[in-house]
């Protein structure tokens, strides 16, 4: 079966992104960009499925401007067979991304799509669920284990109370949590090979989707600063402060 | 304008998170209906009817809704929700699983993790692991919003007297089924609503050593949390993870033990009222957000703390 993975280009998780001076948006000038960590896990899972003979082909899809080709190349270097960039200079919000992925999924006749549970820039946690709704598909969100058995996806999900397992008809949508797997690093020869793998570029119009922004950023600001605290010398002093100064115990 | 709140419950009782969401709905300011969808969940529906500020409870009781499968509930909520101006749910794993599905069915955007209401269409929400607070405006006719419960003080659980109306519609998408669950048995208070939280990180070295935290937690009536590193290393189960991609907590007192203070961890706890950090490395970033920092070996400090309380 064919498996799609959705990869998003985001500010690297090690960067502490700050608002622009004029409060119009995040300041991404000279910020290192990477593949969203949850998408890396999605790529790893799909590549393992290929290695295990469960997936016949793995295709990485990204929506964004030209520079997202970099993240698709990274996915190719990690073992993905080919890439599709849906190129747009407009900001693609989760509903728009879900519509585009739904069309790609239909065109490719894929049986499974793996996404990250959350992009670490917008912290939305929406796209996979929206895609599943649009396609009338089952969703295994926040997955910590994924198995394909008897033509169904068996997904263990990380939920507030612990773990839940669901069984989904195919085609289905899975979104990854951190413990699904430990992504590999790309080797130099594989990075070289990735340059020769196919990468198609399409536009939203090619897919018959019109992007609209339902949500507008009015302004951005830094979070309230915490006042600098103090160091205590001993456990006794700590207990005293908590009792008599902070009055929280 | 009227607001539909999706209740969080376990079929037997209503979860506290619902009270925070009703509080957010009150700030938006309109009639508030609460949907309790589940199986054999009439006790939870009765409880919802008593919540302060609720006008009406919609009680959808059917086997299809027993395990909160988003495929089924999504159809129900989208169907009921088209007559509302706002659809709200807590940003719990259930809420996060369900709401985007509802929004897509209604062809509208969704706002995640809202922490403040500015007006009926404008809200604040953290992005970039809480390093930026965005004020966002929704241009859609129906606003579908998940509420970060720590942003809103719970309304009273008692005092209301809403009617309970049965909803007969049964939506079974037929694409997913529940197989099983492995629910962590938690004895102490719930992590996300506890007054005091004490969390351990990689510095704890193993799961057994979390007993050191339990001893202190017992004395303080605290819930126990963990960093991702501690969960990844298998010290404790995943549902204890605090952070950007785990649970968000904002207790009166948060005690971080053997946790370095990565951005992703801070995102989940830096709105706590008082933060204590115990770490043997005096340069650990956690000390930058701590009100009280103790540079010490946790294996000495924790028994001492349990003793002193
Ligand atoms: C996409 C993504 C999402 C993430 N989401 C989360 C999240 O939600 N929550 C989260 O917590 N992390 C998250 N992380 C991980 C995060 O980046 C850090 O790796 C993690 O928080 C580190 O955990 P830690 O502080 O326990 O471990 P470390 O960084 O290894 O720190 C251990 C600390 O223990 C101290 N220590 C060691 N021994 C002792 C001792 N005997 N006594 C006292 N102190 C001692 C050390 O000085 C050190 O400061 C995420 C990462 C990614 C990439
Ligand atoms: N522009 C995009 N291109 C490709 N995949 C995306 C894009 N936006 C979101 N996704 C996928 O959806 C997941 C969740 O994103 P979000 O809903 O924005 O938190 C990401 O981890 C990706 O797998």
Coordinates of C-alpha atoms and ligand atoms in Angstrom, one line a residue:
Chain A
X1 CA 0.0 0.0 0.0
X2 CA 1.0 3.5 -0.6
X3 CA 1.8 5.7 2.4
X4 CA 1.9 9.5 2.4
X5 CA 3.7 11.6 5.0
X6 CA 3.0 15.3 5.6
X7 CA 6.1 17.3 6.4
X8 CA 6.1 20.9 7.5
X9 CA 8.9 23.5 7.5
X10 CA 9.1 25.2 10.9
X11 CA 11.6 27.1 13.0
X12 CA 14.0 24.7 14.6
X13 CA 12.9 23.4 18.0
X14 CA 16.0 24.7 19.7
X15 CA 15.3 28.3 18.7
X16 CA 13.4 30.6 21.1
X17 CA 11.3 32.6 18.6
X18 CA 10.4 36.1 19.6
X19 CA 7.8 38.5 18.3
X20 CA 8.9 41.1 15.8
X21 CA 9.4 44.6 17.1
X22 CA 6.2 45.9 15.6
X23 CA 4.1 43.0 16.9
X24 CA 3.0 41.9 13.5
X25 CA 4.2 38.3 13.8
X26 CA 7.0 36.1 14.9
X27 CA 10.5 37.2 14.0
X28 CA 11.9 34.5 11.7
X29 CA 14.8 36.5 10.3
X30 CA 17.9 34.3 10.2
X31 CA 16.2 31.6 12.2
X32 CA 17.3 28.1 11.5
X33 CA 14.4 26.2 9.8
X34 CA 13.9 22.4 10.1
X35 CA 11.4 19.7 9.6
X36 CA 8.8 19.8 12.3
X37 CA 9.9 17.2 14.9
X38 CA 6.6 15.3 14.8
X39 CA 6.8 15.1 11.0
X40 CA 10.3 13.6 11.4
X41 CA 8.7 10.8 13.5
X42 CA 6.0 10.4 10.8
X43 CA 8.7 10.0 8.1
X44 CA 10.5 7.5 10.3
X45 CA 7.4 5.4 10.8
X46 CA 6.5 5.4 7.1
X47 CA 10.1 4.4 6.1
X48 CA 10.0 1.6 8.6
X49 CA 6.8 0.4 7.1
X50 CA 8.5 0.3 3.7
X51 CA 11.4 -1.6 5.2
X52 CA 9.1 -4.1 6.8
X53 CA 7.4 -4.6 3.4
X54 CA 4.1 -3.2 4.6
X55 CA 4.3 0.0 2.5
X56 CA 5.1 -0.3 -1.2
X57 CA 5.9 3.4 -1.7
X58 CA 6.3 6.4 0.6
X59 CA 5.6 9.9 -0.6
X60 CA 6.3 13.1 1.3
X61 CA 4.0 16.1 0.8
X62 CA 4.7 19.6 2.0
X63 CA 2.7 22.8 1.6
X64 CA 4.6 26.1 1.5
X65 CA 6.8 28.3 -0.5
X66 CA 9.8 27.1 -2.5
X67 CA 12.0 26.7 0.5
X68 CA 9.9 23.8 1.8
X69 CA 11.8 21.8 -0.9
X70 CA 14.6 21.5 1.7
X71 CA 12.4 19.7 4.1
X72 CA 11.1 17.3 1.4
X73 CA 14.8 16.6 0.5
X74 CA 15.5 15.8 4.1
X75 CA 12.6 13.3 4.0
X76 CA 13.9 11.8 0.8
X77 CA 17.3 11.4 2.4
X78 CA 15.7 9.6 5.3
X79 CA 14.3 7.0 2.9
X80 CA 11.1 8.5 1.4
X81 CA 10.7 7.5 -2.3
X82 CA 9.5 10.8 -3.8
X83 CA 8.2 14.2 -2.8
X84 CA 5.4 16.6 -3.7
X85 CA 5.5 20.3 -3.0
X86 CA 2.2 22.1 -3.1
X87 CA 3.7 25.5 -3.7
X88 CA 2.1 28.7 -2.3
X89 CA 3.4 31.9 -1.0
X90 CA 0.3 32.4 1.1
X91 CA 0.2 31.2 4.6
X92 CA -1.6 27.9 4.6
X93 CA -3.7 27.3 7.7
X94 CA -4.7 23.8 8.9
X95 CA -8.1 23.7 7.1
X96 CA -6.4 24.7 3.8
X97 CA -3.6 22.2 4.3
X98 CA -6.1 19.5 5.1
X99 CA -8.0 20.2 1.9
X100 CA -4.8 20.0 -0.2
X101 CA -3.7 16.8 1.5
X102 CA -7.1 15.3 0.9
X103 CA -6.8 16.0 -2.8
X104 CA -3.3 14.6 -3.0
X105 CA -4.4 11.5 -1.1
X106 CA -7.2 10.9 -3.6
X107 CA -4.9 11.5 -6.6
X108 CA -2.3 9.1 -5.2
X109 CA -4.9 6.6 -4.0
X110 CA -2.9 6.3 -0.8
X111 CA -4.2 4.0 2.0
X112 CA -2.6 5.8 4.9
X113 CA -1.3 9.2 5.6
X114 CA 0.9 9.9 8.6
X115 CA 1.2 13.5 10.0
X116 CA 2.7 15.1 13.0
X117 CA 0.3 15.6 15.9
X118 CA 1.2 19.3 16.1
X119 CA 3.4 21.8 14.4
X120 CA 5.7 23.4 16.9
X121 CA 5.3 26.9 15.4
X122 CA 1.5 27.4 15.4
X123 CA 0.9 24.7 18.0
X124 CA -2.4 23.9 16.3
X125 CA -2.8 20.2 16.5
X126 CA -5.6 20.2 13.9
X127 CA -4.5 19.2 10.4
X128 CA -4.7 15.4 10.7
X129 CA -8.2 15.5 12.3
X130 CA -9.4 18.0 9.7
X131 CA -8.1 15.8 6.8
X132 CA -9.8 12.8 8.3
X133 CA -13.1 14.6 8.5
X134 CA -12.9 15.8 4.9
X135 CA -12.0 12.4 3.6
X136 CA -14.6 10.6 5.9
X137 CA -11.7 8.6 7.3
X138 CA -10.9 7.3 10.7
X139 CA -8.2 9.0 12.7
X140 CA -5.6 7.6 15.1
X141 CA -4.2 10.8 16.7
X142 CA -1.3 11.1 19.1
X143 CA -0.1 7.6 18.1
X144 CA 2.6 5.8 20.1
X145 CA 2.2 2.6 18.2
X146 CA 0.9 1.7 14.7
X147 CA 0.3 -1.7 13.2
X148 CA -1.4 -2.7 10.0
X149 CA -3.4 -5.9 10.5
X150 CA -6.1 -7.5 8.4
X151 CA -6.4 -4.4 6.2
X152 CA -6.9 -2.2 9.2
X153 CA -4.8 0.2 11.1
X154 CA -4.4 -0.6 14.8
X155 CA -3.3 2.6 16.6
X156 CA -2.4 3.1 20.2
X157 CA -3.0 6.6 21.3
X158 CA -1.6 8.7 24.1
X159 CA -4.6 10.2 25.9
X160 CA -4.9 12.1 29.1
X161 CA -5.7 9.1 31.2
X162 CA -3.1 6.7 29.7
X163 CA -3.3 4.8 26.4
X164 CA -6.2 3.9 24.1
X165 CA -6.2 1.6 21.2
X166 CA -8.5 2.0 18.2
X167 CA -9.0 0.1 15.0
X168 CA -9.4 2.1 11.8
X169 CA -10.6 1.1 8.3
X170 CA -8.3 2.1 5.5
X171 CA -7.7 4.6 4.2
X172 CA -6.9 6.3 7.5
X173 CA -5.1 9.2 9.1
X174 CA -2.5 8.8 11.8
X175 CA -0.8 11.6 13.7
X176 CA 2.4 10.9 15.6
X177 CA 3.3 11.4 19.2
X178 CA 6.9 11.6 20.5
X179 CA 7.2 8.0 21.6
X180 CA 6.1 6.4 18.3
X181 CA 9.7 5.9 17.3
X182 CA 13.2 7.4 17.4
X183 CA 14.0 9.0 14.0
X184 CA 17.3 8.1 12.3
X185 CA 19.8 10.6 11.0
X186 CA 20.4 10.9 7.3
X187 CA 23.7 9.6 6.1
X188 CA 25.8 11.5 3.7
X189 CA 25.4 9.0 0.8
X190 CA 21.7 9.1 1.3
X191 CA 21.7 12.9 1.3
X192 CA 23.5 12.7 -2.1
X193 CA 21.0 10.1 -3.4
X194 CA 18.1 12.2 -2.3
X195 CA 19.0 14.9 -4.7
X196 CA 18.1 12.6 -7.6
X197 CA 14.8 11.4 -6.2
X198 CA 11.7 12.9 -7.9
X199 CA 10.1 16.0 -6.4
X200 CA 6.9 17.2 -8.1
X201 CA 5.7 20.7 -7.7
X202 CA 2.0 21.5 -7.9
X203 CA -0.1 24.5 -7.0
X204 CA -3.3 24.7 -5.0
X205 CA -5.1 25.6 -8.2
X206 CA -3.9 22.3 -9.8
X207 CA -5.6 20.5 -7.0
X208 CA -8.8 22.7 -7.2
X209 CA -8.4 24.1 -3.8
X210 CA -8.8 27.8 -2.9
X211 CA -6.9 28.8 0.3
X212 CA -8.7 31.1 2.6
X213 CA -7.5 32.3 5.9
X214 CA -10.3 31.9 8.5
X215 CA -8.1 33.3 11.3
X216 CA -6.2 36.5 11.2
X217 CA -3.3 37.5 13.5
X218 CA -4.2 40.9 15.0
X219 CA -0.9 41.2 16.9
X220 CA 1.7 39.2 18.8
X221 CA 3.4 40.0 22.0
X222 CA 5.9 38.3 24.4
X223 CA 4.4 36.4 27.3
X224 CA 4.4 38.1 30.7
X225 CA 7.9 38.0 32.2
X226 CA 8.3 36.2 35.5
X227 CA 10.0 38.3 38.2
X228 CA 13.4 37.1 39.0
X229 CA 13.4 34.7 42.0
X230 CA 15.9 34.0 44.7
X231 CA 18.1 31.1 45.6
X232 CA 17.6 29.5 49.0
X233 CA 20.5 28.0 50.9
X234 CA 18.7 25.0 52.5
X235 CA 15.6 22.9 52.5
X236 CA 14.7 24.5 55.8
X237 CA 14.8 28.0 54.3
X238 CA 12.8 26.8 51.3
X239 CA 10.0 25.4 53.6
X240 CA 10.1 28.7 55.6
X241 CA 9.7 30.8 52.4
X242 CA 6.9 28.6 51.1
X243 CA 5.0 28.8 54.4
X244 CA 5.6 32.4 55.4
X245 CA 6.4 34.4 52.3
X246 CA 4.6 32.7 49.4
X247 CA 2.0 31.2 51.7
X248 CA 1.4 28.3 49.3
X249 CA 1.8 25.4 51.8
Chain B
X1 CA -25.5 34.2 19.5
X2 CA -25.3 31.1 21.7
X3 CA -22.5 28.8 22.7
X4 CA -22.3 25.0 22.7
X5 CA -19.9 23.6 25.2
X6 CA -18.7 20.0 24.8
X7 CA -18.5 18.4 28.2
X8 CA -15.6 16.4 29.3
X9 CA -16.7 13.3 31.2
X10 CA -16.1 9.6 31.7
X11 CA -19.8 8.6 31.4
X12 CA -20.1 8.6 35.1
X13 CA -19.1 12.0 36.2
X14 CA -18.3 15.4 34.7
X15 CA -14.7 16.4 34.6
X16 CA -13.5 19.7 36.1
X17 CA -12.2 20.9 32.7
X18 CA -15.8 21.5 31.7
X19 CA -16.2 24.1 34.4
X20 CA -13.2 26.1 33.0
X21 CA -14.7 26.0 29.5
X22 CA -18.1 27.2 30.8
X23 CA -16.1 30.1 32.4
X24 CA -14.6 31.0 29.1
X25 CA -18.1 30.8 27.5
X26 CA -19.4 33.2 30.1
X27 CA -16.7 35.7 29.1
X28 CA -17.8 35.5 25.5
X29 CA -21.2 36.2 26.9
X30 CA -24.2 34.4 25.4
X31 CA -26.6 31.5 26.3
X32 CA -24.6 28.4 27.1
X33 CA -25.7 24.9 26.2
X34 CA -23.7 21.9 27.3
X35 CA -23.5 18.7 25.3
X36 CA -23.0 15.6 27.2
X37 CA -22.5 12.8 24.7
X38 CA -21.6 9.3 25.8
X39 CA -23.2 6.0 26.8
X40 CA -25.0 5.6 30.1
X41 CA -24.0 9.1 30.9
X42 CA -27.1 10.5 32.5
X43 CA -25.4 11.1 35.8
X44 CA -22.9 13.3 34.1
X45 CA -25.7 15.1 32.3
X46 CA -27.5 15.7 35.6
X47 CA -24.2 17.1 37.0
X48 CA -23.9 19.4 34.0
X49 CA -27.4 20.8 34.6
X50 CA -26.2 22.0 38.0
X51 CA -23.2 24.0 36.7
X52 CA -23.5 27.7 37.2
X53 CA -24.5 29.6 34.1
X54 CA -25.7 26.7 31.9
X55 CA -29.1 27.2 30.2
X56 CA -29.6 23.8 28.7
X57 CA -28.0 20.4 28.7
X58 CA -28.1 18.3 25.5
X59 CA -27.9 14.7 26.5
X60 CA -26.9 12.3 23.7
X61 CA -26.8 8.8 25.0
X62 CA -25.8 6.0 22.7
X63 CA -23.3 3.2 22.4
X64 CA -21.8 5.0 19.4
X65 CA -20.6 7.7 21.7
X66 CA -19.3 5.5 24.5
X67 CA -15.6 5.9 23.9
X68 CA -15.7 9.5 22.6
X69 CA -14.6 8.3 19.1
X70 CA -14.1 11.5 17.1
X71 CA -15.5 10.0 13.9
X72 CA -18.9 9.6 15.5
X73 CA -19.0 12.5 17.8
X74 CA -17.7 14.8 15.1
X75 CA -20.8 14.2 13.0
X76 CA -23.1 14.7 16.0
X77 CA -21.4 18.0 17.1
X78 CA -21.2 19.4 13.6
X79 CA -24.9 18.6 13.2
X80 CA -25.9 20.2 16.5
X81 CA -23.3 22.9 16.3
X82 CA -24.5 24.6 13.0
X83 CA -27.1 26.5 15.0
X84 CA -24.5 28.0 17.4
X85 CA -22.1 31.0 17.1
X86 CA -19.4 29.2 19.1
X87 CA -18.5 25.6 19.8
X88 CA -16.1 25.2 22.8
X89 CA -14.3 22.2 24.3
X90 CA -11.4 21.9 26.7
X91 CA -8.0 21.4 25.1
X92 CA -7.7 17.9 26.6
X93 CA -6.7 15.0 24.4
X94 CA -10.5 14.4 23.8
X95 CA -11.1 18.0 22.9
X96 CA -8.1 18.1 20.6
X97 CA -9.1 14.9 18.9
X98 CA -12.7 16.1 18.3
X99 CA -12.8 19.8 17.6
X100 CA -10.8 20.1 14.4
X101 CA -13.0 17.4 12.9
X102 CA -16.1 19.4 13.8
X103 CA -14.5 22.5 12.3
X104 CA -13.6 20.8 9.0
X105 CA -17.2 19.4 8.7
X106 CA -18.5 22.9 9.2
X107 CA -15.8 24.3 6.8
X108 CA -14.5 26.7 9.3
X109 CA -11.1 27.2 11.0
X110 CA -10.5 26.2 14.6
X111 CA -8.7 28.1 17.3
X112 CA -6.5 25.9 19.6
X113 CA -5.6 26.5 23.3
X114 CA -7.3 29.8 23.8
X115 CA -6.1 31.4 27.1
X116 CA -8.1 34.7 27.0
X117 CA -11.3 36.2 25.5
X118 CA -10.8 39.6 24.0
X119 CA -14.2 39.9 22.3
X120 CA -16.7 37.5 20.7
X121 CA -14.5 36.9 17.7
X122 CA -11.0 37.8 19.1
X123 CA -9.0 35.6 21.4
X124 CA -5.5 35.2 22.8
X125 CA -3.5 32.0 22.3
X126 CA 0.1 31.0 22.9
X127 CA 2.2 29.9 19.9
X128 CA 5.8 28.9 19.5
X129 CA 5.8 26.9 22.8
X130 CA 4.3 29.9 24.6
X131 CA 7.2 32.2 23.6
X132 CA 4.7 34.3 21.8
X133 CA 1.1 35.3 22.7
X134 CA -0.9 35.8 19.6
X135 CA -4.2 37.8 19.5
X136 CA -6.2 36.2 16.8
X137 CA -9.5 37.1 15.1
X138 CA -11.8 34.5 13.6
X139 CA -13.6 35.6 10.4
X140 CA -15.8 32.5 10.3
X141 CA -19.6 32.4 11.1
X142 CA -19.0 29.7 13.7
X143 CA -16.1 29.9 16.0
X144 CA -14.7 26.5 17.0
X145 CA -12.4 26.9 20.0
X146 CA -10.4 24.7 22.3
X147 CA -9.9 26.2 25.7
X148 CA -6.7 26.0 27.7
X149 CA -8.3 25.3 31.1
X150 CA -5.5 27.0 33.1
X151 CA -6.5 30.3 31.5
X152 CA -10.0 30.4 33.1
X153 CA -11.1 30.0 36.7
X154 CA -13.7 27.3 37.0
X155 CA -17.3 28.3 37.5
X156 CA -19.2 26.7 40.4
X157 CA -20.2 23.1 39.9
X158 CA -23.4 23.7 41.8
X159 CA -26.2 26.3 41.8
X160 CA -27.5 26.0 38.3
X161 CA -30.8 24.4 37.3
X162 CA -30.7 23.8 33.5
X163 CA -33.1 21.6 31.7
X164 CA -31.8 18.3 30.3
X165 CA -33.0 17.6 26.8
X166 CA -32.4 14.2 25.2
X167 CA -30.8 14.2 21.8
X168 CA -31.9 11.1 19.8
X169 CA -29.7 11.5 16.7
X170 CA -27.3 8.6 16.4
X171 CA -24.2 9.1 14.2
X172 CA -22.0 6.2 13.6
X173 CA -19.4 6.9 10.9
X174 CA -18.5 3.2 10.8
X175 CA -14.8 3.8 10.1
X176 CA -13.3 3.3 13.6
X177 CA -13.8 1.2 16.6
X178 CA -12.5 1.1 20.2
X179 CA -10.2 -1.8 20.9
X180 CA -9.0 -1.3 24.5
X181 CA -7.4 1.0 26.9
X182 CA -4.7 1.1 29.5
X183 CA -5.7 3.7 32.0
X184 CA -3.1 4.7 34.5
X185 CA -4.5 4.3 38.0
X186 CA -3.8 7.6 39.6
X187 CA -4.4 7.9 43.3
X188 CA -3.6 11.5 44.1
X189 CA -5.3 14.6 42.6
X190 CA -5.5 15.1 38.8
X191 CA -2.4 16.7 37.3
X192 CA -4.2 19.4 35.4
X193 CA -6.3 20.6 38.3
X194 CA -4.1 20.0 41.4
X195 CA -3.2 22.9 43.6
X196 CA 0.4 21.6 44.0
X197 CA 2.4 19.7 41.3
X198 CA 5.7 18.1 41.9
X199 CA 7.6 16.9 38.8
X200 CA 10.7 14.8 38.2
X201 CA 13.1 14.9 35.3
X202 CA 16.0 12.9 34.0
X203 CA 17.8 13.7 37.2
X204 CA 15.5 11.2 39.0
X205 CA 17.6 8.4 37.3
X206 CA 14.8 5.8 37.5
X207 CA 11.1 5.2 38.1
X208 CA 11.7 3.8 41.6
X209 CA 13.2 7.1 42.7
X210 CA 9.9 8.8 42.0
X211 CA 9.0 7.5 45.5
X212 CA 11.0 10.4 46.8
X213 CA 8.5 12.7 45.1
X214 CA 5.5 10.7 46.3
X215 CA 6.6 11.1 49.9
X216 CA 6.5 14.9 49.4
X217 CA 3.4 14.8 47.3
X218 CA 1.5 13.0 50.0
X219 CA 2.3 15.7 52.5
X220 CA 1.3 18.5 50.2
X221 CA -1.7 16.8 48.5
X222 CA 0.2 17.2 45.2
X223 CA -0.1 15.6 41.9
X224 CA 3.0 14.1 40.3
X225 CA 4.3 15.1 36.9
X226 CA 7.4 14.6 34.8
X227 CA 9.5 16.0 32.0
X228 CA 9.5 14.3 28.6
X229 CA 13.0 13.0 29.3
X230 CA 11.7 11.1 32.3
X231 CA 8.8 9.7 30.3
X232 CA 11.0 8.8 27.4
X233 CA 13.5 7.0 29.6
X234 CA 10.5 4.9 30.8
X235 CA 10.6 6.1 34.4
X236 CA 6.9 7.0 34.4
X237 CA 3.9 6.7 32.1
X238 CA 3.2 9.2 29.3
X239 CA 0.2 10.8 30.9
X240 CA 2.5 12.4 33.4
X241 CA 4.3 14.6 30.9
X242 CA 4.1 18.3 31.5
X243 CA 5.0 20.6 28.6
X244 CA 4.3 22.0 25.1
X245 CA 3.3 18.7 23.8
X246 CA 2.1 17.1 27.1
X247 CA -0.1 18.5 29.8
X248 CA -0.4 22.2 30.7
X249 CA -0.5 22.9 34.4
X250 CA -0.7 26.1 36.4
X251 CA -1.0 25.2 40.1
X252 CA -0.4 27.5 43.0
X253 CA 2.9 25.7 43.6
X254 CA 5.1 23.8 41.1
X255 CA 8.2 22.0 42.2
X256 CA 10.6 20.9 39.5
X257 CA 13.1 18.3 40.7
X258 CA 16.0 17.3 38.5
X259 CA 14.6 19.1 35.5
X260 CA 16.8 21.4 33.4
X261 CA 14.1 23.7 32.1
X262 CA 14.0 23.2 28.3
X263 CA 11.6 25.6 26.4
X264 CA 9.2 22.7 25.8
X265 CA 9.0 21.9 29.5
X266 CA 8.6 25.6 30.5
X267 CA 5.7 25.9 28.1
X268 CA 3.7 23.6 30.2
X269 CA 4.3 25.1 33.7
X270 CA 5.5 28.6 33.6
X271 CA 2.1 30.1 34.4
X272 CA 2.2 28.4 37.8
X273 CA 1.9 30.9 40.7
X274 CA 5.0 29.9 42.6
X275 CA 7.8 27.8 41.0
X276 CA 10.4 25.9 43.0
X277 CA 13.4 24.3 41.3
X278 CA 15.7 21.8 42.9
X279 CA 18.7 21.0 40.7
X280 CA 22.3 20.3 41.4
X281 CA 23.5 22.5 38.4
X282 CA 23.3 26.2 39.5
X283 CA 23.2 27.2 35.8
X284 CA 20.2 25.1 34.9
X285 CA 17.8 27.3 32.9
X286 CA 14.9 26.3 35.2
X287 CA 16.3 28.7 37.8
X288 CA 15.5 31.6 35.5
X289 CA 11.8 31.0 36.0
X290 CA 11.9 29.7 39.6
X291 CA 10.8 31.9 42.5
X292 CA 12.8 29.8 44.8
X293 CA 15.8 27.9 43.6
X294 CA 17.7 25.3 45.6
X295 CA 21.0 24.2 44.3
X296 CA 21.3 20.7 45.8
X297 CA 21.5 17.0 45.1
X298 CA 17.9 15.9 44.9
X299 CA 18.7 12.6 46.6
X300 CA 19.6 14.5 49.7
X301 CA 17.1 17.4 49.4
X302 CA 14.0 15.3 48.8
X303 CA 14.1 13.1 51.9
X304 CA 14.9 16.3 53.9
X305 CA 11.9 18.1 52.4
X306 CA 9.5 15.2 53.1
X307 CA 10.8 15.2 56.7
X308 CA 10.4 19.0 57.1
X309 CA 6.8 19.1 55.9
Ligands
LIG1 C1 9.0 18.4 19.6 C2 9.4 18.3 21.0 C3 8.5 18.4 22.0 C4 8.9 18.3 23.4 N1 7.9 18.4 24.3 C5 8.3 18.4 25.6 C6 7.3 18.5 26.7 O1 6.1 18.6 26.4 N2 7.7 18.4 28.0 C7 9.0 18.3 28.3 O2 9.4 18.2 29.5 N3 10.0 18.2 27.3 C8 9.6 18.2 26.0 N4 10.6 18.0 25.1 C9 12.0 17.7 25.5 C10 12.8 18.9 25.9 O3 13.4 19.5 24.8 C11 13.9 18.4 26.9 O4 14.7 17.4 26.3 C12 13.4 17.8 28.2 O5 12.4 18.6 28.8 C13 14.5 17.6 29.2 O6 14.1 16.9 30.3 P1 14.9 17.0 31.7 O7 14.9 18.4 32.1 O8 14.2 16.0 32.6 O9 16.3 16.4 31.3 P2 17.7 17.1 31.2 O10 17.6 18.2 30.3 O11 18.6 16.0 30.9 O12 17.9 17.7 32.7 C14 18.2 16.9 33.8 C15 18.5 17.8 34.9 O13 18.6 17.1 36.2 C16 19.6 17.7 36.9 N5 20.1 16.6 37.8 C17 20.7 15.5 37.5 N6 21.0 14.7 38.6 C18 20.6 15.5 39.7 C19 20.6 15.3 41.1 N7 21.1 14.2 41.6 N8 20.1 16.2 41.9 C20 19.6 17.4 41.3 N9 19.5 17.6 40.0 C21 20.0 16.7 39.2 C22 20.7 18.1 35.9 O14 21.5 19.1 36.4 C23 19.8 18.6 34.8 O15 19.5 20.0 34.8 C24 10.2 18.2 23.7 C25 11.2 18.1 22.7 C26 10.8 18.2 21.4 C27 11.8 18.1 20.3
LIG2 N1 2.1 23.4 5.5 C1 2.2 22.0 5.8 N2 2.8 21.2 4.9 C2 2.8 19.9 5.2 N3 2.3 19.3 6.3 C3 1.6 20.1 7.2 C4 1.6 21.5 7.0 N4 0.9 22.1 8.0 C5 0.6 21.0 8.8 N5 1.0 19.9 8.3 C6 0.9 18.5 8.9 O1 0.0 18.5 10.0 C7 0.7 18.3 11.2 C8 0.0 19.0 12.3 O2 0.1 20.4 12.1 P1 -0.9 21.5 12.9 O3 -2.3 21.1 12.7 O4 -0.5 22.8 12.2 O5 -0.4 21.5 14.3 C9 2.1 18.6 11.0 O6 3.0 17.9 11.9 C10 2.3 18.1 9.5 O7 2.4 16.7 9.5

